[in-house]
Short mmCIF file of C-alpha atoms and ligand atoms in Angstrom, two decimals:
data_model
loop_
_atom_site.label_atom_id
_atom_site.label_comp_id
_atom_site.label_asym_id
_atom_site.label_seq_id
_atom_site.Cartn_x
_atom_site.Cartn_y
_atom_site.Cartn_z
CA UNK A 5 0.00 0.00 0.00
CA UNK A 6 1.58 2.93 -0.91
CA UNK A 7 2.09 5.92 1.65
CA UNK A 8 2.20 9.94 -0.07
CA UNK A 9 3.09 12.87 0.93
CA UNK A 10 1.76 16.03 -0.88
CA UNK A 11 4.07 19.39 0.05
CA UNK A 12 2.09 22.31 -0.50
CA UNK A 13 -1.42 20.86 -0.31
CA UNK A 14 -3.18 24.07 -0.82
CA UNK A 15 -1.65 25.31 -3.81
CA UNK A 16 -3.45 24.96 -7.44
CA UNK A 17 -1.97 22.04 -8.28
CA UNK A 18 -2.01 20.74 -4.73
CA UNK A 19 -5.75 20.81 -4.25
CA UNK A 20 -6.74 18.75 -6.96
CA UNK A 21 -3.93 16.32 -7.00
CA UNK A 22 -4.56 15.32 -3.37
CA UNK A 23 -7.83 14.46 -4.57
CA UNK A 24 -6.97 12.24 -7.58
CA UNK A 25 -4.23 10.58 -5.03
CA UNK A 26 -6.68 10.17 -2.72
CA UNK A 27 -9.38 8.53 -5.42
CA UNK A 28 -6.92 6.39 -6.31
CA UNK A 29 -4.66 5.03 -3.39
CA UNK A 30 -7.16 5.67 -0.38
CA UNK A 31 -8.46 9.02 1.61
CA UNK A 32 -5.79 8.25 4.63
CA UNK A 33 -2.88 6.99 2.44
CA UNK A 34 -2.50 10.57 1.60
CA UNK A 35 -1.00 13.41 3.91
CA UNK A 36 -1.50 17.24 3.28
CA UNK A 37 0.87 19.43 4.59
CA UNK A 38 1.43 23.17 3.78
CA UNK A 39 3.56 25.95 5.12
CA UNK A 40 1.40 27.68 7.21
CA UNK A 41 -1.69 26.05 9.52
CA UNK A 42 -4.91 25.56 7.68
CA UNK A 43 -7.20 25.58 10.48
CA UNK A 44 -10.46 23.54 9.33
CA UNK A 45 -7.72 20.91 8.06
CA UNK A 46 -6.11 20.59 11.56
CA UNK A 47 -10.13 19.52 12.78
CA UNK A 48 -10.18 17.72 9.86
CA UNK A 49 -10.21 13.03 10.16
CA UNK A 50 -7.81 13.00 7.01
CA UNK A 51 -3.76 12.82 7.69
CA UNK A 52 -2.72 16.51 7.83
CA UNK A 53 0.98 18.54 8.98
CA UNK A 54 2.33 21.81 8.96
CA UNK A 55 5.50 21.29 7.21
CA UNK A 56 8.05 24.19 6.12
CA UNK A 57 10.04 22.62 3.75
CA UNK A 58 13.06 24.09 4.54
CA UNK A 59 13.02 21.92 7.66
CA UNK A 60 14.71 19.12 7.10
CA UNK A 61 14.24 17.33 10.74
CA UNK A 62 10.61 17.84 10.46
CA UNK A 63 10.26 16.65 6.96
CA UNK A 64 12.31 13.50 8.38
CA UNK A 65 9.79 13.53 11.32
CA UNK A 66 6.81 12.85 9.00
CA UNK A 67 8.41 10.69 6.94
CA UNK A 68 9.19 8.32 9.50
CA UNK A 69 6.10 8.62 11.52
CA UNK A 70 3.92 7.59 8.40
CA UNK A 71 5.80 5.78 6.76
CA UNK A 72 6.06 7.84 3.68
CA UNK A 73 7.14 6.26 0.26
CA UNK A 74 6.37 8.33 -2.15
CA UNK A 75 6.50 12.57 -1.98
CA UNK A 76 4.84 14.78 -4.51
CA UNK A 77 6.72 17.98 -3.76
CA UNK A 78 4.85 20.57 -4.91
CA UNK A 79 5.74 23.54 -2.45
CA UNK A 80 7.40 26.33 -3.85
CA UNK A 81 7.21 30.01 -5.29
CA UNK A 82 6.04 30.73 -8.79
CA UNK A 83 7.46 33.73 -10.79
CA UNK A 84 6.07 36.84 -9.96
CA UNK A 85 6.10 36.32 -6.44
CA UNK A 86 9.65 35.15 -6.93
CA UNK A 87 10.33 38.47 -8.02
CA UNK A 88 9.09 40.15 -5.39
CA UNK A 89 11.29 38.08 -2.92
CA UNK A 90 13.74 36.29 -4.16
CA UNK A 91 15.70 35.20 -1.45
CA UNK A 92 12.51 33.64 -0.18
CA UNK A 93 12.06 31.84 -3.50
CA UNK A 94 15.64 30.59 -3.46
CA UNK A 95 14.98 29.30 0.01
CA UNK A 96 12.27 27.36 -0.54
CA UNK A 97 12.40 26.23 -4.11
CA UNK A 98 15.96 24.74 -3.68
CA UNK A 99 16.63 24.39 -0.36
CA UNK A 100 13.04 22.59 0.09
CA UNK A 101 13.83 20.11 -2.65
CA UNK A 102 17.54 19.48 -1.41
CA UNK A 103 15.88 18.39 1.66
CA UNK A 104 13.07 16.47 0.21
CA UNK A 105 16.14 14.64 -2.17
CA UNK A 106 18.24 14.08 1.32
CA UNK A 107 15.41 12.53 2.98
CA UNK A 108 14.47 10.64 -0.35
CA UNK A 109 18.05 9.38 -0.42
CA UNK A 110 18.17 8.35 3.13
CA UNK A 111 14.12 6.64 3.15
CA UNK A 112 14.47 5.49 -0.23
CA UNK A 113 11.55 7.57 -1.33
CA UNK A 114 10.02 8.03 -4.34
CA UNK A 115 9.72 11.67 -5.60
CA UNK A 116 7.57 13.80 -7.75
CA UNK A 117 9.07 17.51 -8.22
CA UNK A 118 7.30 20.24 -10.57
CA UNK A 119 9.70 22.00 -12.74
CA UNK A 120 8.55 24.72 -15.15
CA UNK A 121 8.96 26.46 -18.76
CA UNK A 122 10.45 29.06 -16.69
CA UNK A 123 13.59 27.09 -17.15
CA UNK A 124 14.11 28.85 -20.57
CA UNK A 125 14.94 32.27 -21.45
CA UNK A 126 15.72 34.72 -24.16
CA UNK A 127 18.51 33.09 -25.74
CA UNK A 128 16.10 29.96 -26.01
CA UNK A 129 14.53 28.89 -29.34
CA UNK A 130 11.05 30.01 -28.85
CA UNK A 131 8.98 27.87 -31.13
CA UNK A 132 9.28 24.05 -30.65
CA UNK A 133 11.55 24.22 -28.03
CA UNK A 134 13.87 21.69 -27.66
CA UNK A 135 14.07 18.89 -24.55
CA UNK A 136 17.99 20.10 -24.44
CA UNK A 137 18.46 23.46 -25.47
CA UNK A 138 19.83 27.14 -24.31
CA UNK A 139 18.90 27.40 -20.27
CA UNK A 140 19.23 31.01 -19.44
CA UNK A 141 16.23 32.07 -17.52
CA UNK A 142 15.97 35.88 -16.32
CA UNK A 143 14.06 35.33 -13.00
CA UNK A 144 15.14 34.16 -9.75
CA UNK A 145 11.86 31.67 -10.02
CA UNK A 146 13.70 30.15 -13.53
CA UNK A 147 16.91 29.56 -12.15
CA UNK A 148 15.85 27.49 -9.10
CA UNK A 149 14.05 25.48 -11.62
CA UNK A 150 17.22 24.57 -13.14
CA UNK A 151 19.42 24.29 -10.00
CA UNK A 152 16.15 21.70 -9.16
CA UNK A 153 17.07 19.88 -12.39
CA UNK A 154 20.28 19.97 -11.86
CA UNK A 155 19.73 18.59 -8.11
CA UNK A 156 16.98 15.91 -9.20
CA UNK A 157 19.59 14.19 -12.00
CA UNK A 158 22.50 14.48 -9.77
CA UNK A 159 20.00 12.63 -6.93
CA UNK A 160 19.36 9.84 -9.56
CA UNK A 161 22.44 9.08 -10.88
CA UNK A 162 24.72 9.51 -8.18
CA UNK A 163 22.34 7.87 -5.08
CA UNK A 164 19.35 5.75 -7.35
CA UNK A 165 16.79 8.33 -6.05
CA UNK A 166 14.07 7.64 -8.50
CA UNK A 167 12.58 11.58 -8.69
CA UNK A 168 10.77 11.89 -11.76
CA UNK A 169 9.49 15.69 -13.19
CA UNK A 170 7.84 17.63 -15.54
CA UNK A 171 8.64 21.55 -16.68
CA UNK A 172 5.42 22.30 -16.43
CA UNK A 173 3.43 25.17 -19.05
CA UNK A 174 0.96 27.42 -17.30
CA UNK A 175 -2.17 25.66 -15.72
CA UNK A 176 -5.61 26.50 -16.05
CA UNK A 177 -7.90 25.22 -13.25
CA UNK A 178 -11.13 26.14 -11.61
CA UNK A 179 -11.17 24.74 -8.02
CA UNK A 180 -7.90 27.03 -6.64
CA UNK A 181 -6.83 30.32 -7.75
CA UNK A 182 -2.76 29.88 -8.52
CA UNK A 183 -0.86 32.33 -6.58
CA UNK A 184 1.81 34.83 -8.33
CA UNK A 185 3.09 33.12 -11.17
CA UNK A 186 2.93 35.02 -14.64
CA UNK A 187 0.33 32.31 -15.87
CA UNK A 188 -2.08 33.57 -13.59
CA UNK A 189 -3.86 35.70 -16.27
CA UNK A 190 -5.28 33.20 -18.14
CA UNK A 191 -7.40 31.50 -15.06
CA UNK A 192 -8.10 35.40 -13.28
CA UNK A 193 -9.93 36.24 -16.78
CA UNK A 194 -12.43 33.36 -16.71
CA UNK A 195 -13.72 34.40 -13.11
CA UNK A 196 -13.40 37.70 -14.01
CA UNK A 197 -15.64 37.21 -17.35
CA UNK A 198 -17.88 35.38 -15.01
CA UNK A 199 -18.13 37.59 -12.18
CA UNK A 200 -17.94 41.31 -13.51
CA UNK A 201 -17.90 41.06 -17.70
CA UNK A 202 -14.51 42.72 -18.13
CA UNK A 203 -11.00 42.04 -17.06
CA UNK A 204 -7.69 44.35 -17.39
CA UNK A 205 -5.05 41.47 -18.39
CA UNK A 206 -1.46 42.44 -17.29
CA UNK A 207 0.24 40.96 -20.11
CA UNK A 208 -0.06 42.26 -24.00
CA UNK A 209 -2.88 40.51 -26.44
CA UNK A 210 -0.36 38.72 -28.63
CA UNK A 211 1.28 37.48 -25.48
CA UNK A 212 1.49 33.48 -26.72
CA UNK A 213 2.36 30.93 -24.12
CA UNK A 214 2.45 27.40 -23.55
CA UNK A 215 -0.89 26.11 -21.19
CA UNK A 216 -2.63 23.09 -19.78
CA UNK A 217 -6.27 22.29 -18.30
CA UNK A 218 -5.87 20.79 -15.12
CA UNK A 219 -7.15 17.40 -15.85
CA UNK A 220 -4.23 17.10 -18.28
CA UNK A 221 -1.74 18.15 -15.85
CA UNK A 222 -3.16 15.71 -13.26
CA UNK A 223 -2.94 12.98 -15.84
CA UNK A 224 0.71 14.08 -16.88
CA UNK A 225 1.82 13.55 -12.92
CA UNK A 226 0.15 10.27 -12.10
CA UNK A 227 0.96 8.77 -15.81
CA UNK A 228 4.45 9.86 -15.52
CA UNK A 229 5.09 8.63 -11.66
CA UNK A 230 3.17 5.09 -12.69
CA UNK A 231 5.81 4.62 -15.83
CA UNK A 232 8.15 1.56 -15.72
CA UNK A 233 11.14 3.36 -14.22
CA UNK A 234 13.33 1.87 -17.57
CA UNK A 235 11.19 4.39 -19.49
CA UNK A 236 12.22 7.18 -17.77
CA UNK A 237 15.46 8.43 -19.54
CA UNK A 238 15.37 12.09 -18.54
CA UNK A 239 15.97 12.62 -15.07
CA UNK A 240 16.50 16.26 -15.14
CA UNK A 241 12.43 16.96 -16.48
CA UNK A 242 11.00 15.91 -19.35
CA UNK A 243 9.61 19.15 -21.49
CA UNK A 244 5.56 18.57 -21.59
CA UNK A 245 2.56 20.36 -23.88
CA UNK A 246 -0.89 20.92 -24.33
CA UNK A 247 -2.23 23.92 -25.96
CA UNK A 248 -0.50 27.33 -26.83
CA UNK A 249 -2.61 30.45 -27.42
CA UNK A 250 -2.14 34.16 -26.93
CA UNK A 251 -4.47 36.46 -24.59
CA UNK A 252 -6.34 37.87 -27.54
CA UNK A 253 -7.27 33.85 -28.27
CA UNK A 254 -7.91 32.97 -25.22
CA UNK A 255 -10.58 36.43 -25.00
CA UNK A 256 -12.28 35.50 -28.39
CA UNK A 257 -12.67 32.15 -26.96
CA UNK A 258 -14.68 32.82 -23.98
CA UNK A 259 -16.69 35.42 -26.21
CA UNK A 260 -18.43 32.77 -28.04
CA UNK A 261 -20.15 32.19 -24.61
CA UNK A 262 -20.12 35.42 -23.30
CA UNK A 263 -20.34 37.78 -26.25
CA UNK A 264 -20.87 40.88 -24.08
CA UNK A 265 -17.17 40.10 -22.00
CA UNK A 266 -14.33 43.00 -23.05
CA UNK A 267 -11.17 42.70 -21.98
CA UNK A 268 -8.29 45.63 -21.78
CA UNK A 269 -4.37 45.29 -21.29
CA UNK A 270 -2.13 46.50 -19.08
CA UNK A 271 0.97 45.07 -19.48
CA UNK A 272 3.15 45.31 -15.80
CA UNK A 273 6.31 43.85 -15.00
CA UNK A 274 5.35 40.57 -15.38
CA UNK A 275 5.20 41.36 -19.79
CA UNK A 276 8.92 40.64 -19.05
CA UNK A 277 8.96 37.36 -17.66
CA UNK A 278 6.20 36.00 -20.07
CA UNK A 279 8.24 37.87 -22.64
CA UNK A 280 11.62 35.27 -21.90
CA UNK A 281 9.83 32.34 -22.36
CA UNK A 282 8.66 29.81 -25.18
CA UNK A 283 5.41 29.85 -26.91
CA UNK A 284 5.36 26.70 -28.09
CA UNK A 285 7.56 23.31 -26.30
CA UNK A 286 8.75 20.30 -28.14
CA UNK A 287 7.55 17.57 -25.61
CA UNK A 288 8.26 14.60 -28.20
CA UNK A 289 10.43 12.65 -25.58
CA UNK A 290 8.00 12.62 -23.07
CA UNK A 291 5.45 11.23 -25.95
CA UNK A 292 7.95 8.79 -26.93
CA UNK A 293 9.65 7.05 -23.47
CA UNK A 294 6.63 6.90 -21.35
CA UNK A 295 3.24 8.15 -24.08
CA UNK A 296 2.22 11.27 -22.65
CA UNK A 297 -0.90 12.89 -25.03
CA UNK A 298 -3.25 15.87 -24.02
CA UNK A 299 -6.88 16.05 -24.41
CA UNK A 300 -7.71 19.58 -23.91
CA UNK A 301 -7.39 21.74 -26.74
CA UNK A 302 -8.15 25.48 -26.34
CA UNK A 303 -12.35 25.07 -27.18
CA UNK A 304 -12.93 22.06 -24.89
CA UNK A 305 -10.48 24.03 -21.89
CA UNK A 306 -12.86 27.49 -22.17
CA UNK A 307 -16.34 25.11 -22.92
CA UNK A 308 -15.52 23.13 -19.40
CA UNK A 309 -13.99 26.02 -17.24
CA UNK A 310 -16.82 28.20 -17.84
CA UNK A 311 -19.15 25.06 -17.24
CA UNK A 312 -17.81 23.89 -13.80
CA UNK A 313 -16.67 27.48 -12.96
CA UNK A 314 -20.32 28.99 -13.63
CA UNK A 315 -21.72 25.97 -11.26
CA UNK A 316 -19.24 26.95 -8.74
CA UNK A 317 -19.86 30.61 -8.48
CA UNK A 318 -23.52 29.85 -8.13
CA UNK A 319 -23.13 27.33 -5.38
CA UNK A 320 -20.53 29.83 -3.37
CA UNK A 321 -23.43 32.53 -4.13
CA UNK A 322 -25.79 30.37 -2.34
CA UNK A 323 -23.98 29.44 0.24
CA UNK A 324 -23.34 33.11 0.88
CA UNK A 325 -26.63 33.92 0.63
CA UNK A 326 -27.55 31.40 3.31
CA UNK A 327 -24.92 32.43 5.89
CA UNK A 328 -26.44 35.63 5.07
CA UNK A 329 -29.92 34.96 5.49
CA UNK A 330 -28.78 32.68 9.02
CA UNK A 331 -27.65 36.38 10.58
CA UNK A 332 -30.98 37.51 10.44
C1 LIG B 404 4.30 30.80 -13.39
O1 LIG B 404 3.65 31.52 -14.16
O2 LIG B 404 5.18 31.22 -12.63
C2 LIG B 404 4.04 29.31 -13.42
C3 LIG B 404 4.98 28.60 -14.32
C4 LIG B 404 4.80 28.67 -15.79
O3 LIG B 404 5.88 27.98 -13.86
N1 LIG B 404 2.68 29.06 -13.79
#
């Protein structure tokens, strides 16, 4: 039976991967833990810590008292907010997964690590980019993605730790908001479309960048960490794709549903980070050693979001409206 781990529970990714890992391998087999306390999860029957990453004794700690085999490490700082503290960002994105590799190395422990497109940068060929290819990413956020790499292969060849990743494009989701990564545009604009009819978008309309719906991503993970480990022959991270659009393409899109829905653009700092990246990623070895394929292409992502997104906003409405209607 296998025992996981999930760093950074609460994050976009986090929420709805605990759930698939919980679907799959049982409700208790799966531990939360996040940075800070979530307090309706510390009440809560399911396995739950407070775990900073950057302590290794406590990560140990859990480790050992659950018996943890496998860790999907997702905690870590996205772009923007890398930015805006990068110190912080170097302390947790590499210093977190150093630990999570020692303890993996000591525990034998299986390991699931997000890296990102972020690994690239201006030098990098931006159409059909390459699995090996120019690294040189201008953010802080980029280059702890490729000191990760760097730690992750190092890990595998030199101690057998089989950690397996994926440089992740920009994820579109509708159960949690993603927090300060440049991506973040292209879910704010659907509950923004939703909610109020217009949305300022802080990058420029021809803006093109890789993306994935959620489900895909989900699949990605769990199809990549259930691969023979003989068909995983890049243990730095394997380059993965869905969809790429730009912002104007992603605004006609959601006009065909909502006609009435303007947007306006106003680019801000984080035009420069989108700006250093691909638009479009060659993921034809991760098709080829282990048969990753997408589902969502850029209709069926905008036809379900503002489906299950819609349904949600209602419910939360009506929820509202009863705590309201309970003060009176
Ligand atoms: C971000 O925008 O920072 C992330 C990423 C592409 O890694 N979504």
């Amino acid at each position: 039976m296998k025992t996981i781990l999930v760093t950074g529970a609460r994050g976009q990714i986090g929420s709805d991967l605990v759930s698939a890992l919980r679907r799959r391998f049982g409700a208790t087999q799966v531990i939360e833990s996040t940075r800070k306390a979530v307090p309706h999860l510390e009440g809560n029957l399911l396995p739950y810590e407070v775990l900073d990453v950057t302590d290794e004794h406590r990560l140990q700690e859990i480790v050992e008292h659950y018996q943890v085999d496998t860790i999907y490490h997702l905690a870590g700082l996205l772009s923007a907010k890398g930015e805006q503290n990068p110190e912080l960002c170097w302390n947790i994105n590499v210093n977190g997964l150093k630990n999570v590799l020692q303890v993996a190395k000591s525990h034998q422990l299986r390991v699931f690590w997000p890296s990102s497109i972020a690994v690239f940068g201006p030098h990098t060929p931006k159409l059909d980019t390459p699995q090996i290819t120019v690294e040189d990413p201008s953010t802080v956020y980029g280059i702890t993605k490729v000191t990760g790499e760097l730690l992750c292969r190092y890990y595998a060849y030199q101690f057998g730790v089989d950690v397996r990743s994926l440089r992740l494009p920009g994820i579109i989701s509708y159960s949690t908001l993603p927090g300060g990564g440049t991506t973040d545009f292209a879910v704010e604009i659907f509950y923004a479309a939703l909610k109020y009819g217009t949305y300022t978008c802080f990058v420029r309309p021809e803006t093109r960048l890789p993306m994935m719906y959620m489900p895909d991503a989900i699949a990605a993970i769990l199809h990549l960490m259930e691969a023979d480990s003989a068909l995983i022959k890049v243990r730095s991270s394997y380059n993965i794709a869905a969809v790429s659009f730009s912002a104007e393409e992603l605004v006609a899109e959601i006009q065909k549903y909502l006609p009435e829905f303007t947007c306006d653009y106003a680019p801000d700092f984080r035009q420069a980070i989108a700006d250093s990246w691909p638009c479009v990623i060659d993921d034809s070895r991760a098709r080829a050693d282990w048969g990753w394929k997408h589902t969502y292409d850029l209709p069926a992502i905008v036809a379900d979001m503002l489906a299950k997104l819609d349904e949600r906003l209602m419910r939360v409405g009506q929820e509202s409206m009863v705590c309201a209607q309970s003060l009176f």
